[in-house]
PDB file of C-alpha atoms in Angstrom:
ATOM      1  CA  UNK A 274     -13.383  -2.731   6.129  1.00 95.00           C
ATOM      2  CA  UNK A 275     -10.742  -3.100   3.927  1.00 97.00           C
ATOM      3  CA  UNK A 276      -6.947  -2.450   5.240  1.00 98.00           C
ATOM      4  CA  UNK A 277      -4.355  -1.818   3.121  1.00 98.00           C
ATOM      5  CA  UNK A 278      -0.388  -1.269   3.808  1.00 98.00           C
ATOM      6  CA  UNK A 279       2.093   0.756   2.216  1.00 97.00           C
ATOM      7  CA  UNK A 280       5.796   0.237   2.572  1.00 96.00           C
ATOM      8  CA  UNK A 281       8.554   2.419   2.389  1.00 92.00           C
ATOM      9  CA  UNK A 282      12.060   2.062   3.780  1.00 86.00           C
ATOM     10  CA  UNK A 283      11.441   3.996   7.294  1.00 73.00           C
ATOM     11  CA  UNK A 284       7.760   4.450   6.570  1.00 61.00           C
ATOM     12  CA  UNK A 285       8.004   7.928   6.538  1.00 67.00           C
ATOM     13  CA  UNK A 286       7.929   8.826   2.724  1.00 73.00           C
ATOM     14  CA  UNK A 287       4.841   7.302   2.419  1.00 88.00           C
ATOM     15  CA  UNK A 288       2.795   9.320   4.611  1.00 89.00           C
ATOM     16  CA  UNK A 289       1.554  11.995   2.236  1.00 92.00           C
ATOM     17  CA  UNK A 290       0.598   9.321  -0.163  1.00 95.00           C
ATOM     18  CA  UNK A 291      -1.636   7.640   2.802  1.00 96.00           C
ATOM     19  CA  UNK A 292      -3.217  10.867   3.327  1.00 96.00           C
ATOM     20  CA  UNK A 293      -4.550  11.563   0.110  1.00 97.00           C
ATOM     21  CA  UNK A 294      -5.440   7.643  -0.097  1.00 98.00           C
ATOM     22  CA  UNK A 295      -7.788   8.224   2.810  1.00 98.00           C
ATOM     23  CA  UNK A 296      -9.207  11.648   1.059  1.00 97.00           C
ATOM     24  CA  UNK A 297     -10.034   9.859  -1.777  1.00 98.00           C
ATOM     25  CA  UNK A 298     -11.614   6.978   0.148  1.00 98.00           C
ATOM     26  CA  UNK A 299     -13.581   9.798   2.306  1.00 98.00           C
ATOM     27  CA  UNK A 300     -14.662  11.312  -0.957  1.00 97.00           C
ATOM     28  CA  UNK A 301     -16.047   7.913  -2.227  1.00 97.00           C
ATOM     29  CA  UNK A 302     -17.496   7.272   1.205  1.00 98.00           C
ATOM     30  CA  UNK A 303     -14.797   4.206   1.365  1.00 97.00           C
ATOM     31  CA  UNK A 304     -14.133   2.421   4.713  1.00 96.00           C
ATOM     32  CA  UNK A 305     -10.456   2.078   4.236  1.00 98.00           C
ATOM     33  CA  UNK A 306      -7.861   1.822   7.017  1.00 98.00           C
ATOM     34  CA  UNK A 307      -4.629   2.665   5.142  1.00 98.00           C
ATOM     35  CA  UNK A 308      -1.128   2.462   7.406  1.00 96.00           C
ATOM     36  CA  UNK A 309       2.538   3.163   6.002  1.00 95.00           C
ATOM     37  CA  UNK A 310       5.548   0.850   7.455  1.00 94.00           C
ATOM     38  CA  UNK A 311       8.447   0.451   6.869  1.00 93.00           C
ATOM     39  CA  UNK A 312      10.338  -2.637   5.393  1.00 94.00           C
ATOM     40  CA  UNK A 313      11.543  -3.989   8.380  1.00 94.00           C
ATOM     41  CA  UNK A 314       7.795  -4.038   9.586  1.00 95.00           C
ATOM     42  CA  UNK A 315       6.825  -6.070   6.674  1.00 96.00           C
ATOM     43  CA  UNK A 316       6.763  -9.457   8.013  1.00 96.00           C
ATOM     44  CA  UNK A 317       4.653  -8.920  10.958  1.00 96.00           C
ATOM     45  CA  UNK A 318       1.992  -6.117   9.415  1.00 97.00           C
ATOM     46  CA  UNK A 319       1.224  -7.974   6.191  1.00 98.00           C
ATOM     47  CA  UNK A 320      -0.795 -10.839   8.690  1.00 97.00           C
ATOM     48  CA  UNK A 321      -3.053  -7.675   9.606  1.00 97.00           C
ATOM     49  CA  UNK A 322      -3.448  -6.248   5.952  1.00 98.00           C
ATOM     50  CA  UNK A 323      -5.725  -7.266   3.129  1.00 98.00           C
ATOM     51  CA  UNK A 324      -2.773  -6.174   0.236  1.00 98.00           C
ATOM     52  CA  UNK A 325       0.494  -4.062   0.409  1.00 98.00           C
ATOM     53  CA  UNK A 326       1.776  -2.006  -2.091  1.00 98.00           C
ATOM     54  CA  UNK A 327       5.616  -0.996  -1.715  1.00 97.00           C
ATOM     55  CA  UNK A 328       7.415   2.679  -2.650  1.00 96.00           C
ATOM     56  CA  UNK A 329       8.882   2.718  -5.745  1.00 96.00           C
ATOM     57  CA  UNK A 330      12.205   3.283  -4.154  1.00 94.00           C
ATOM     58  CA  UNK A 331      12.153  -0.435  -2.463  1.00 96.00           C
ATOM     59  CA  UNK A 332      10.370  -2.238  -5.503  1.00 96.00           C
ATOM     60  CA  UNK A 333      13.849  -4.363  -5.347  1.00 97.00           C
ATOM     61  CA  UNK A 334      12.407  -5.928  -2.218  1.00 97.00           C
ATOM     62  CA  UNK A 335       9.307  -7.078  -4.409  1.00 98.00           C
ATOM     63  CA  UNK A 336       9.928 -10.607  -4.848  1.00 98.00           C
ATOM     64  CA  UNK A 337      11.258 -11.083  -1.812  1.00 97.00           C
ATOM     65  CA  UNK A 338       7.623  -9.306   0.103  1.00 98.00           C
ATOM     66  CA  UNK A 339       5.734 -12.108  -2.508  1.00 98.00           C
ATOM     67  CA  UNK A 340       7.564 -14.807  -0.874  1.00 98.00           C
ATOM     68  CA  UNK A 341       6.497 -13.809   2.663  1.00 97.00           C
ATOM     69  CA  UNK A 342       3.061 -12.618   1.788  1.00 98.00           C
ATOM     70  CA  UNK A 343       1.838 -15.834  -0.566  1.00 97.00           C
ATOM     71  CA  UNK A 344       1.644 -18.410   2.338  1.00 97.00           C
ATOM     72  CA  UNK A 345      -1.030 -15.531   3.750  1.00 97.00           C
ATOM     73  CA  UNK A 346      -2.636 -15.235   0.487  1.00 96.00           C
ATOM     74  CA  UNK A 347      -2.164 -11.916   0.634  1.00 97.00           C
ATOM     75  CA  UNK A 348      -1.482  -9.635  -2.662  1.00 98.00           C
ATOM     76  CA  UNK A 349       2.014  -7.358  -3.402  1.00 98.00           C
ATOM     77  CA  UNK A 350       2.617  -5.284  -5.634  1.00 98.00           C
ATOM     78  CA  UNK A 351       4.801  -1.825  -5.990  1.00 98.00           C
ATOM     79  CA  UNK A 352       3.221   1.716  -6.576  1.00 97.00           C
ATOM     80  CA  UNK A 353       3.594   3.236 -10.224  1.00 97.00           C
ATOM     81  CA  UNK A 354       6.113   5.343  -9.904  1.00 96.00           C
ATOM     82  CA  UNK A 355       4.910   8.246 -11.597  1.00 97.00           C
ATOM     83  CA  UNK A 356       1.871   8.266  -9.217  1.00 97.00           C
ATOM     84  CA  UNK A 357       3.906   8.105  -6.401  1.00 95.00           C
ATOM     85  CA  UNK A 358       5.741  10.840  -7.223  1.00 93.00           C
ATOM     86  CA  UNK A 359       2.877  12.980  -8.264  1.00 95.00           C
ATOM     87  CA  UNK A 360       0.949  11.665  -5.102  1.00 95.00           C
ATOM     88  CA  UNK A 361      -1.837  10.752  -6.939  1.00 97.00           C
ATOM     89  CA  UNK A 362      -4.418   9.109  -3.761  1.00 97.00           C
ATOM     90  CA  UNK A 363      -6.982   8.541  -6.655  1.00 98.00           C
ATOM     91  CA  UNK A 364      -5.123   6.037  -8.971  1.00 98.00           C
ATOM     92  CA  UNK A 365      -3.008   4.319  -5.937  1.00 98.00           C
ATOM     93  CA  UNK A 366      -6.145   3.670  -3.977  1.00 98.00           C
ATOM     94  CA  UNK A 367      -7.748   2.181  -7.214  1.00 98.00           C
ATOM     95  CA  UNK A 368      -4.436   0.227  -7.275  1.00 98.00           C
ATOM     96  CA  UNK A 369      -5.219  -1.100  -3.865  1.00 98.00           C
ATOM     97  CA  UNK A 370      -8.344  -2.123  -4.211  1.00 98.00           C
ATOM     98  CA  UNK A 371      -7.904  -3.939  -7.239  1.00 97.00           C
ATOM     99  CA  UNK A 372      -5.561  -6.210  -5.543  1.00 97.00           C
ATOM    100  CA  UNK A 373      -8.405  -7.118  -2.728  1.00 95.00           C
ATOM    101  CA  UNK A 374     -11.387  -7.055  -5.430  1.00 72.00           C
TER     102      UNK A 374
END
């Protein structure tokens, strides 16, 4: 099963966007586990997470979530903006996945 983390600054903004991820999965018959954190959870959820992809609103923190996921070999990357804001599960799952793939 693939896992993949979203981060937001509380975690909370993200939610919506998770639940049309996991539609989308359901829809492709996808076993995804998709959780939102926030930044300060970062550090510790990324060990449990195949790839993260951060709100647009903290894609400052980018670099910064690189740094701590590299060592981990894990992929970062922020969520297009205009997707976010349109909540589009399709194209941020694809995102995802392409990270992991």
């Amino acid at each position: 099963m693939k896992k993949i983390l979203l981060v937001c600054d509380l975690g909370m903004s993200t939610s919506l966007v998770v639940k049309r991820m996991q539609e989308a999965a359901v829809k492709r018959q996808l076993e995804v586990e998709i959780q939102a954190k926030g930044m300060s959870d970062f550090k510790n959820a990324i060990t449990a997470f195949d790839c993260a992809l951060l709100g647009p609103q903290i894609a400052y923190k980018l670099a910064d979530c690189k740094q701590i996921a590299a060592p981990l070999n894990k992929r970062v990357e922020t969520i297009n903006m205009m997707d976010y804001g349109m909540v589009n599960g399709e194209k941020i799952l694809d995102h995802a996945l392409s990270l992991i793939n």
